[in-house]
Amino acid sequence: MITLSVHPDLPSADARRSLASWLRAEDRLRDGVTSTPVGATSADGTHPLRVAVDDAGAAMVLVQAIAGWLIHRREDVTVRLARPDGWTADVDVRQARDMDQVTALIEAAVRAVT
């Protein structure tokens, strides 16, 4: 399971809802995307998404989908990926446009789930 937080996520969680919709458009991710219940927040005050990622292929699809979503954003946002074991990675709009950085993030995410 990977948790995704969008920073900043204003107004009223529009970015988070948009990302969830974008991820659900991916066949490999569709059934594994869940939102936190209303009123539940993470330590940093965000309402994270949870994505079930159980293999390297799904991790690759997840990172590519996040990068694709970021490229289409007008505002500057960052998506933080986190696993329960403490692994975290951030990707923002500028990084999403740099294929070397996206590739490095894909490799890190694949290592985190395998």
mmCIF file of C-alpha atoms in Angstrom:
data_model
loop_
_atom_site.group_PDB
_atom_site.id
_atom_site.type_symbol
_atom_site.label_atom_id
_atom_site.label_comp_id
_atom_site.label_asym_id
_atom_site.label_seq_id
_atom_site.Cartn_x
_atom_site.Cartn_y
_atom_site.Cartn_z
ATOM 1 C CA MET A 1 0.000 0.000 0.000
ATOM 2 C CA ILE A 2 1.309 3.434 -0.942
ATOM 3 C CA THR A 3 -0.164 6.600 0.525
ATOM 4 C CA LEU A 4 -0.296 9.736 -1.631
ATOM 5 C CA SER A 5 -0.555 13.278 -0.278
ATOM 6 C CA VAL A 6 -0.954 16.363 -2.468
ATOM 7 C CA HIS A 7 0.672 19.626 -1.290
ATOM 8 C CA PRO A 8 -0.837 22.152 -1.358
ATOM 9 C CA ASP A 9 -4.266 20.571 -1.680
ATOM 10 C CA LEU A 10 -6.451 23.643 -2.038
ATOM 11 C CA PRO A 11 -9.180 24.640 -2.538
ATOM 12 C CA SER A 12 -11.112 21.996 -0.650
ATOM 13 C CA ALA A 13 -9.160 18.972 -1.807
ATOM 14 C CA ASP A 14 -9.739 19.573 -5.534
ATOM 15 C CA ALA A 15 -6.231 18.388 -6.400
ATOM 16 C CA ARG A 16 -6.632 15.176 -4.397
ATOM 17 C CA ARG A 17 -9.960 14.384 -6.058
ATOM 18 C CA SER A 18 -8.476 15.129 -9.471
ATOM 19 C CA LEU A 19 -5.512 12.828 -8.805
ATOM 20 C CA ALA A 20 -7.794 10.047 -7.556
ATOM 21 C CA SER A 21 -9.867 10.296 -10.716
ATOM 22 C CA TRP A 22 -6.732 10.281 -12.879
ATOM 23 C CA LEU A 23 -5.378 7.173 -11.138
ATOM 24 C CA ARG A 24 -8.702 5.339 -11.394
ATOM 25 C CA ALA A 25 -8.502 5.758 -15.172
ATOM 26 C CA GLU A 26 -5.546 3.317 -15.133
ATOM 27 C CA ASP A 27 -6.665 -0.321 -15.398
ATOM 28 C CA ARG A 28 -3.855 -1.554 -13.100
ATOM 29 C CA LEU A 29 -4.784 0.938 -10.367
ATOM 30 C CA ARG A 30 -8.556 1.413 -10.685
ATOM 31 C CA ASP A 31 -9.718 -0.945 -7.942
ATOM 32 C CA GLY A 32 -6.878 -0.111 -5.561
ATOM 33 C CA VAL A 33 -7.404 3.655 -5.162
ATOM 34 C CA THR A 34 -9.180 4.659 -1.946
ATOM 35 C CA SER A 35 -9.626 7.980 -0.181
ATOM 36 C CA THR A 36 -9.316 8.452 3.535
ATOM 37 C CA PRO A 37 -12.619 8.866 5.365
ATOM 38 C CA VAL A 38 -13.907 12.396 5.877
ATOM 39 C CA GLY A 39 -12.389 13.765 9.069
ATOM 40 C CA ALA A 40 -9.317 11.499 8.930
ATOM 41 C CA THR A 41 -6.055 13.299 8.323
ATOM 42 C CA SER A 42 -2.401 12.362 8.245
ATOM 43 C CA ALA A 43 0.236 13.839 10.563
ATOM 44 C CA ASP A 44 0.780 16.751 8.162
ATOM 45 C CA GLY A 45 -2.940 17.598 8.059
ATOM 46 C CA THR A 46 -3.648 16.254 4.579
ATOM 47 C CA HIS A 47 -6.297 13.770 3.495
ATOM 48 C CA PRO A 48 -4.207 11.144 1.725
ATOM 49 C CA LEU A 49 -5.159 8.694 -0.969
ATOM 50 C CA ARG A 50 -4.208 5.058 -0.597
ATOM 51 C CA VAL A 51 -3.202 2.990 -3.589
ATOM 52 C CA ALA A 52 -2.775 -0.771 -3.445
ATOM 53 C CA VAL A 53 0.471 -1.502 -5.268
ATOM 54 C CA ASP A 54 1.503 -5.116 -4.981
ATOM 55 C CA ASP A 55 4.078 -5.553 -7.730
ATOM 56 C CA ALA A 56 6.709 -3.733 -9.758
ATOM 57 C CA GLY A 57 4.394 -3.272 -12.741
ATOM 58 C CA ALA A 58 1.747 -1.517 -10.667
ATOM 59 C CA ALA A 59 4.415 0.691 -9.034
ATOM 60 C CA MET A 60 5.657 1.726 -12.471
ATOM 61 C CA VAL A 61 2.106 2.518 -13.654
ATOM 62 C CA LEU A 62 1.484 4.524 -10.474
ATOM 63 C CA VAL A 63 4.546 6.734 -10.870
ATOM 64 C CA GLN A 64 3.921 7.257 -14.582
ATOM 65 C CA ALA A 65 0.295 8.190 -13.864
ATOM 66 C CA ILE A 66 1.326 10.664 -11.151
ATOM 67 C CA ALA A 67 3.882 12.252 -13.505
ATOM 68 C CA GLY A 68 1.265 12.512 -16.242
ATOM 69 C CA TRP A 69 -1.198 14.135 -13.851
ATOM 70 C CA LEU A 70 1.410 16.618 -12.616
ATOM 71 C CA ILE A 71 2.394 17.657 -16.132
ATOM 72 C CA HIS A 72 -1.213 18.704 -16.758
ATOM 73 C CA ARG A 73 -1.451 20.852 -13.604
ATOM 74 C CA ARG A 74 -1.353 24.627 -13.907
ATOM 75 C CA GLU A 75 -0.416 25.279 -10.302
ATOM 76 C CA ASP A 76 2.748 24.100 -8.594
ATOM 77 C CA VAL A 77 1.888 21.002 -6.574
ATOM 78 C CA THR A 78 3.889 18.181 -5.055
ATOM 79 C CA VAL A 79 2.778 14.588 -4.566
ATOM 80 C CA ARG A 80 4.354 12.689 -1.674
ATOM 81 C CA LEU A 81 4.414 8.899 -1.906
ATOM 82 C CA ALA A 82 4.850 6.988 1.362
ATOM 83 C CA ARG A 83 4.837 3.399 2.534
ATOM 84 C CA PRO A 84 4.175 2.149 6.062
ATOM 85 C CA ASP A 85 7.821 1.023 6.338
ATOM 86 C CA GLY A 86 9.008 4.655 6.207
ATOM 87 C CA TRP A 87 9.953 4.923 2.514
ATOM 88 C CA THR A 88 8.934 8.279 1.023
ATOM 89 C CA ALA A 89 9.449 10.121 -2.246
ATOM 90 C CA ASP A 90 8.251 13.474 -3.529
ATOM 91 C CA VAL A 91 7.562 14.495 -7.117
ATOM 92 C CA ASP A 92 6.532 17.950 -8.266
ATOM 93 C CA VAL A 93 5.583 19.540 -11.571
ATOM 94 C CA ARG A 94 9.198 20.349 -12.548
ATOM 95 C CA GLN A 95 10.428 16.836 -11.724
ATOM 96 C CA ALA A 96 7.543 15.280 -13.661
ATOM 97 C CA ARG A 97 8.776 17.026 -16.807
ATOM 98 C CA ASP A 98 12.286 15.573 -16.381
ATOM 99 C CA MET A 99 12.292 11.977 -17.657
ATOM 100 C CA ASP A 100 15.519 11.184 -15.793
ATOM 101 C CA GLN A 101 13.903 12.128 -12.495
ATOM 102 C CA VAL A 102 10.713 10.222 -13.326
ATOM 103 C CA THR A 103 12.796 7.161 -14.224
ATOM 104 C CA ALA A 104 14.704 7.432 -10.926
ATOM 105 C CA LEU A 105 11.416 7.673 -9.018
ATOM 106 C CA ILE A 106 10.018 4.652 -10.862
ATOM 107 C CA GLU A 107 13.129 2.661 -9.927
ATOM 108 C CA ALA A 108 12.838 3.735 -6.287
ATOM 109 C CA ALA A 109 9.127 2.867 -6.163
ATOM 110 C CA VAL A 110 9.735 -0.535 -7.760
ATOM 111 C CA ARG A 111 12.458 -1.264 -5.184
ATOM 112 C CA ALA A 112 10.095 -0.177 -2.396
ATOM 113 C CA VAL A 113 7.414 -2.704 -3.376
ATOM 114 C CA THR A 114 9.655 -5.641 -4.265
#
